[in-house]
Coordinates of C-alpha atoms in Angstrom, one line a residue:
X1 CA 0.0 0.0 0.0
X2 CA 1.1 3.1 -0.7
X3 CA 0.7 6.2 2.1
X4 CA 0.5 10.1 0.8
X5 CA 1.6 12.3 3.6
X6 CA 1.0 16.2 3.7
X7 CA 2.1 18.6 5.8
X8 CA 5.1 20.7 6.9
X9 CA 8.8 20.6 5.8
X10 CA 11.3 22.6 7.4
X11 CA 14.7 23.4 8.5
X12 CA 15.2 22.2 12.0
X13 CA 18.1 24.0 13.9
X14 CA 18.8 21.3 16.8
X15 CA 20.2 23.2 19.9
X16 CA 21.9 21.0 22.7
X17 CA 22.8 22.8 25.8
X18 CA 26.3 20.7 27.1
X19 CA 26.3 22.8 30.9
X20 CA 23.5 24.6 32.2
X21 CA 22.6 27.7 30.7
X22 CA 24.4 30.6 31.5
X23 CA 21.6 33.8 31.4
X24 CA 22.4 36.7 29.7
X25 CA 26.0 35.2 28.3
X26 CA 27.2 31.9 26.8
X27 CA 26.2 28.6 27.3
X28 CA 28.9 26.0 25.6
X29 CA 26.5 23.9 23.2
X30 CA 26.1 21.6 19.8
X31 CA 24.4 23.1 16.9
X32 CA 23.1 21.2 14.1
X33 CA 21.3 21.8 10.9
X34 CA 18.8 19.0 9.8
X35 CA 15.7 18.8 7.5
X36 CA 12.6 18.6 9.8
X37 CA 8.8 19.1 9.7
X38 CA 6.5 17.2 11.7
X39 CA 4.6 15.8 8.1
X40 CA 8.1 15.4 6.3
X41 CA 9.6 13.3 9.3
X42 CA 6.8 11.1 9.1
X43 CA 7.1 10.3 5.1
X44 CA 10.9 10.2 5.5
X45 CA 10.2 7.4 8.2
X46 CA 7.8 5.3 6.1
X47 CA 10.4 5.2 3.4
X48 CA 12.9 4.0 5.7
X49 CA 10.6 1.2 7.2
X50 CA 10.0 0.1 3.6
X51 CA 6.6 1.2 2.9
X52 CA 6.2 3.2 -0.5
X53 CA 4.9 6.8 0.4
X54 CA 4.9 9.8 -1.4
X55 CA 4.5 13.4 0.2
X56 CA 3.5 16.9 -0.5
X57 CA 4.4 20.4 0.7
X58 CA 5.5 23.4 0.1
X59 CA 9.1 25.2 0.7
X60 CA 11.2 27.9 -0.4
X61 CA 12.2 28.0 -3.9
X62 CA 15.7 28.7 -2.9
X63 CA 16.1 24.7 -1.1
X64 CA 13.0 23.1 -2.2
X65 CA 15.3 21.0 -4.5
X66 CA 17.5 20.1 -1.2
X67 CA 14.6 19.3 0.8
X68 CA 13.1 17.0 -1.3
X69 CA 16.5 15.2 -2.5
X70 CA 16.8 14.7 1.8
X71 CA 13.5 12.5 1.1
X72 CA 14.5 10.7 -1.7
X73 CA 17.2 9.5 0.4
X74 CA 14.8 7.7 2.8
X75 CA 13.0 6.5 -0.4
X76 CA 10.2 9.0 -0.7
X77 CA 8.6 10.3 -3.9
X78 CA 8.4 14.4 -3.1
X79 CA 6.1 16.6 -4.9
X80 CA 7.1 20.1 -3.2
X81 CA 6.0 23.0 -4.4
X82 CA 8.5 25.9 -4.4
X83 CA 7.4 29.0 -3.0
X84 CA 9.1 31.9 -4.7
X85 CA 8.4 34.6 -1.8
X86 CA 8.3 32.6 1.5
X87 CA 11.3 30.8 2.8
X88 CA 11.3 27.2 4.1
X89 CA 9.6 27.0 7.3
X90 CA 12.8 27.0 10.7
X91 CA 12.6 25.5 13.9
X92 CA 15.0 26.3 16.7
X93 CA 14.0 23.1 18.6
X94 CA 16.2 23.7 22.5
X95 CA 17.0 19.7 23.5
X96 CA 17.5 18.8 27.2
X97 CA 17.8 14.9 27.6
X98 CA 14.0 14.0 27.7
X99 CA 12.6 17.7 26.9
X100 CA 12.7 19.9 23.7
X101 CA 11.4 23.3 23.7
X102 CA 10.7 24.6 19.8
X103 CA 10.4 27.7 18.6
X104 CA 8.5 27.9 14.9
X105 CA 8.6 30.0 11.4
X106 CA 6.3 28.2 9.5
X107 CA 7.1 29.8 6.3
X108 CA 6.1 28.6 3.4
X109 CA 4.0 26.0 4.8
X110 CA 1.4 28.8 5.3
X111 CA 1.0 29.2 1.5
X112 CA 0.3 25.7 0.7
X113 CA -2.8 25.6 -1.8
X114 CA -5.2 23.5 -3.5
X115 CA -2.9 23.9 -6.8
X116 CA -0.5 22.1 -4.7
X117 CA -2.6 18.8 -3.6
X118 CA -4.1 17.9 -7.3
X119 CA -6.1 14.5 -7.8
X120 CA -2.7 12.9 -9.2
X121 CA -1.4 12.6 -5.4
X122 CA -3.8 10.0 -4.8
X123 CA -3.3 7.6 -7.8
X124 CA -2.0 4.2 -6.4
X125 CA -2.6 5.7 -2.5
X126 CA -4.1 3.4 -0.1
X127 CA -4.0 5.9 3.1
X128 CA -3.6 9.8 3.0
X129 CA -1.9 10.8 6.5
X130 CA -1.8 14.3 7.5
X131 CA -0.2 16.3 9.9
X132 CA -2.5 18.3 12.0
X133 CA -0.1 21.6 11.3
X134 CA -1.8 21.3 8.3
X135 CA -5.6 22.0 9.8
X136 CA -3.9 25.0 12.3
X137 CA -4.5 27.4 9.3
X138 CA -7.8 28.6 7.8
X139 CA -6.3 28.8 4.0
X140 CA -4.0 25.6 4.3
X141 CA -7.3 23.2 6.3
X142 CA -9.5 24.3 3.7
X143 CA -7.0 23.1 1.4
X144 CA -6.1 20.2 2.7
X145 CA -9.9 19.4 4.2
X146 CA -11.0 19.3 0.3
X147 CA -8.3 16.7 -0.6
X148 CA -9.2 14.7 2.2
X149 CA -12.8 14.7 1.0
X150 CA -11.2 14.0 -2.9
X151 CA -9.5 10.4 -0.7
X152 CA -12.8 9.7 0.7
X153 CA -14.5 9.8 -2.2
X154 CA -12.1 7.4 -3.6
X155 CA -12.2 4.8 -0.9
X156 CA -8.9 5.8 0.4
X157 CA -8.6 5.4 4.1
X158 CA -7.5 8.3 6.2
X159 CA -5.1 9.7 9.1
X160 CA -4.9 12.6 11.3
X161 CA -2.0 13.4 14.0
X162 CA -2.9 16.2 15.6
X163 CA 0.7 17.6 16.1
X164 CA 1.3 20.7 18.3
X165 CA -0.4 20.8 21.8
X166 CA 0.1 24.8 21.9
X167 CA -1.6 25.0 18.1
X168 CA -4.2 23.1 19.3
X169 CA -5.6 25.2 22.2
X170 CA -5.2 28.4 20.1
X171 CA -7.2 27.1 17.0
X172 CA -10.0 25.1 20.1
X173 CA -10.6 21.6 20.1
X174 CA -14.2 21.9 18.6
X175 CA -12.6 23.6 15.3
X176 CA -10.2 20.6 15.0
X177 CA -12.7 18.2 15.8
X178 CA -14.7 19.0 12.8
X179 CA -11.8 19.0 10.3
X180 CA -10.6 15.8 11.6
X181 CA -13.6 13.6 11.8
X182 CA -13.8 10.8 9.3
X183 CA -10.2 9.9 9.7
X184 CA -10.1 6.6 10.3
X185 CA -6.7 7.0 12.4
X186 CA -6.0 9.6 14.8
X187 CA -2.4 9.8 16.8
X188 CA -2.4 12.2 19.2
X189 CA -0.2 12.4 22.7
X190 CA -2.0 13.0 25.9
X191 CA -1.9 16.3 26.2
X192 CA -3.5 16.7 22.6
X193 CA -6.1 13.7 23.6
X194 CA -6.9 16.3 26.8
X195 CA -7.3 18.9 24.8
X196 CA -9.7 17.4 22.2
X197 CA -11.5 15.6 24.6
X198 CA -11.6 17.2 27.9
X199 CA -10.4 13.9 29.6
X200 CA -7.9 13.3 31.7
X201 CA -7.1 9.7 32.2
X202 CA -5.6 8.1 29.3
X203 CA -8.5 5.2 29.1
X204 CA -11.1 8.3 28.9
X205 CA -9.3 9.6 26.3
X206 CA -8.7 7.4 23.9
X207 CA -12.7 6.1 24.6
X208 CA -14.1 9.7 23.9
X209 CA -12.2 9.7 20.8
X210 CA -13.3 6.8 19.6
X211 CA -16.7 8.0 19.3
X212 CA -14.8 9.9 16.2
X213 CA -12.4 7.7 14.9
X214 CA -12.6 3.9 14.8
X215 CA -8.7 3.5 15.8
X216 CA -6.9 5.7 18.3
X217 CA -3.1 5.0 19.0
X218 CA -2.4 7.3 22.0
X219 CA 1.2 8.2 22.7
X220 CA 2.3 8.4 25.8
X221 CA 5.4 9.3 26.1
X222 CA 8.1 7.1 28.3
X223 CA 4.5 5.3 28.9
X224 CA 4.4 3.7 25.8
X225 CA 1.0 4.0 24.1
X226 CA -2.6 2.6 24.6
X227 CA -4.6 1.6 21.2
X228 CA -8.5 1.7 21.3
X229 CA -10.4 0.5 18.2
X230 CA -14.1 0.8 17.8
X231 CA -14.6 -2.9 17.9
X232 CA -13.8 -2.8 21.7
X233 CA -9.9 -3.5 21.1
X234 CA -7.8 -2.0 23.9
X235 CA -3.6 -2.2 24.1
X236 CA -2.0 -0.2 26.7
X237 CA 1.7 -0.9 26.0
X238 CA 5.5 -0.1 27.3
X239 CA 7.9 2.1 25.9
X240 CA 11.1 0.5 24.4
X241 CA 14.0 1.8 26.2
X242 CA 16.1 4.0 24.6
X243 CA 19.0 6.3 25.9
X244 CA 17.5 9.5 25.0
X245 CA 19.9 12.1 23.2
X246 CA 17.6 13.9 21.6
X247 CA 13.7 13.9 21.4
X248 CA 12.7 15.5 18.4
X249 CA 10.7 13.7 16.1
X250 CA 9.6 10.8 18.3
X251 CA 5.9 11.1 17.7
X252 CA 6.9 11.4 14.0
X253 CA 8.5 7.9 14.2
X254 CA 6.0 6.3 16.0
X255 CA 3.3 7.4 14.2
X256 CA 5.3 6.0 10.9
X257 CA 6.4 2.8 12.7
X258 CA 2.0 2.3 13.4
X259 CA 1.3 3.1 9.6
X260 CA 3.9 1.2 8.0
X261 CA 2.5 -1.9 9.7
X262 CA -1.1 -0.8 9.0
X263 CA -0.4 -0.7 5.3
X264 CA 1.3 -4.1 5.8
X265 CA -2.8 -5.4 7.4
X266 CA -0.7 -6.0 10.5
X267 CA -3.1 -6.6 13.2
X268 CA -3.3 -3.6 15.7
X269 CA -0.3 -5.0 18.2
X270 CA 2.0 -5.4 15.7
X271 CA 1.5 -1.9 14.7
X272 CA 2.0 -0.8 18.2
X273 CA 5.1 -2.4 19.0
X274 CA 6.1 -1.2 15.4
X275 CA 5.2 2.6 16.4
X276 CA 7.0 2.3 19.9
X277 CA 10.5 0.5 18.0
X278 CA 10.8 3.2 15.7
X279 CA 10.0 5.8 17.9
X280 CA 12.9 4.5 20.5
X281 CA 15.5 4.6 17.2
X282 CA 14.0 8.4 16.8
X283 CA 15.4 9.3 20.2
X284 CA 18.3 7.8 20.4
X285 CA 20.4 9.9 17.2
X286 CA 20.2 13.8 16.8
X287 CA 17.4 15.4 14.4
X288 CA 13.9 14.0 13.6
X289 CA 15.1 11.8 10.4
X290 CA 16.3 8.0 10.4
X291 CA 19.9 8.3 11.4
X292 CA 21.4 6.5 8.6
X293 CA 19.3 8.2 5.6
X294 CA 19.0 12.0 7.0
X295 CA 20.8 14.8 4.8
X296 CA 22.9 17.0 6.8
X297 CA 22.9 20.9 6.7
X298 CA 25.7 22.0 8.7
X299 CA 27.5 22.7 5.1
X300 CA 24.9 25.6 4.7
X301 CA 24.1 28.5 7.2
X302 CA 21.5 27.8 9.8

């Protein structure tokens, strides 16, 4: 099966403090310059699991070539479009062992439109995953919203992770809701399934979501993840340890470890214990990308 992914790419500036930080003068620290993008992680993860995915989004026209040439590397056919007045969204993402603070220029992922998405993305697609960065936007939803409508139409199945906790409460659970239901996945983490649900154990959230989408693979963090599926399924799971160097990316990982199962008809366990592998290989390198496939950027100014 094939997946289409759309969403976000962008430059991710990786920031790892080595002593604590010195205010108002100079903490010692390792810089490095990776692609990134919550929706471009996830596509560059599925080709590095083996699944055949494709993805679109928009960058800068002065490294969309770069960027997508990064995802051909981990096996991914890219369909950027190049935005000739925006640049390439950045991240400064600040990592401390098991916390990252990040600090986002969307860019030209704000200009993605429905030029962008045509019908031709979903020849051959069994599952259209998108990144909830992608519904935080009134001009890039409604874009996005009609392709998901154009899958549905089709019979193609599809996927929603929800993304950004801090997006989420500005743009109101109700607002997200709406653009989300019908996807027949949803990933969130906990404090995204609070959010949309108003729930605070993990159990109560993954049943209230339910109600909207017939499987729920909750991340959890170092808890590991509980799946609920409408037919009454329920896997609460441990993490795979991991020595943590940098965080960045792991729900990315894990929700491409769960799909790349799912579009193998793995039964729902296997795709857990797929999601929580790949996000413990996520954690352990720098940057949000496979370790062995990622493009470096240090060669270029951050």
């Amino acid at each position: 099966m094939t997946v289409l992914v759309v969403g976000d790419v962008v430059d991710d500036i990786v920031v790892r403090p080595l002593t604590p930080d010195a205010a108002d003068s100079d903490t010692p620290s390792t810089i490095s310059a990776c692609p990134g993008g919550s929706a471009a992680n996830q596509a560059a993860w599925l080709g590095a699991l083996g699944t055949p995915v494709r993805f679109a989004g928009r960058a800068g026209a002065a490294n969309a070539e770069e960027h997508a040439a990064a995802l051909a590397a981990c096996g991914v056919d890219a369909r950027l479009a190049a935005d000739p007045g925006a640049p390439t969204g950045r991240i400064v993402v600040l990592a401390r062992g098991g916390r990252r603070d990040m600090y986002t220029d969307r860019g030209a992922n704000l200009n993605l439109v429905p030029a962008d998405l045509p019908d031709a993305l979903l020849d051959g697609v069994g599952l259209l995953h998108v990144s909830g960065y992608s519904l935080f936007h009134p001009g890039v939803a409604a874009a996005v919203g009609d392709l998901m409508r154009r899958a549905r139409e089709r019979g193609v199945d599809t996927s929603v992770d929800p993304a950004s906790a801090a997006f989420l409460a500005r743009t109101g659970a109700a607002a997200f809701r709406s653009w989300a239901r019908g996807a027949r996945l949803v990933f969130p983490n906990l404090d995204e399934g609070r959010l949309l649900t108003g729930e605070h154990a993990p159990a109560a959230v993954a049943d209230a979501l339910v109600a909207d989408h017939p499987v729920v693979a909750l991340k959890l963090g170092a808890g590991g993840a509980l799946v609920a599926a409408r037919d009454g399924t329920r896997l609460r799971l441990p993490s795979v340890p991991a020595e943590v160097v940098d965080p960045t990316g792991a729900g990315d990982a894990f929700c491409a470890g769960f799909l790349a199962a799912w579009a193998d008809g793995r039964p729902l366990d296997d795709c857990a214990r797929s999601a929580l592998g790949t996000a413990a290989r996520a954690v352990a390198s720098v940057g949000a990308r496979p370790p062995a496939t990622a493009t470096e950027y240090g060669s270029r100014p951050a």
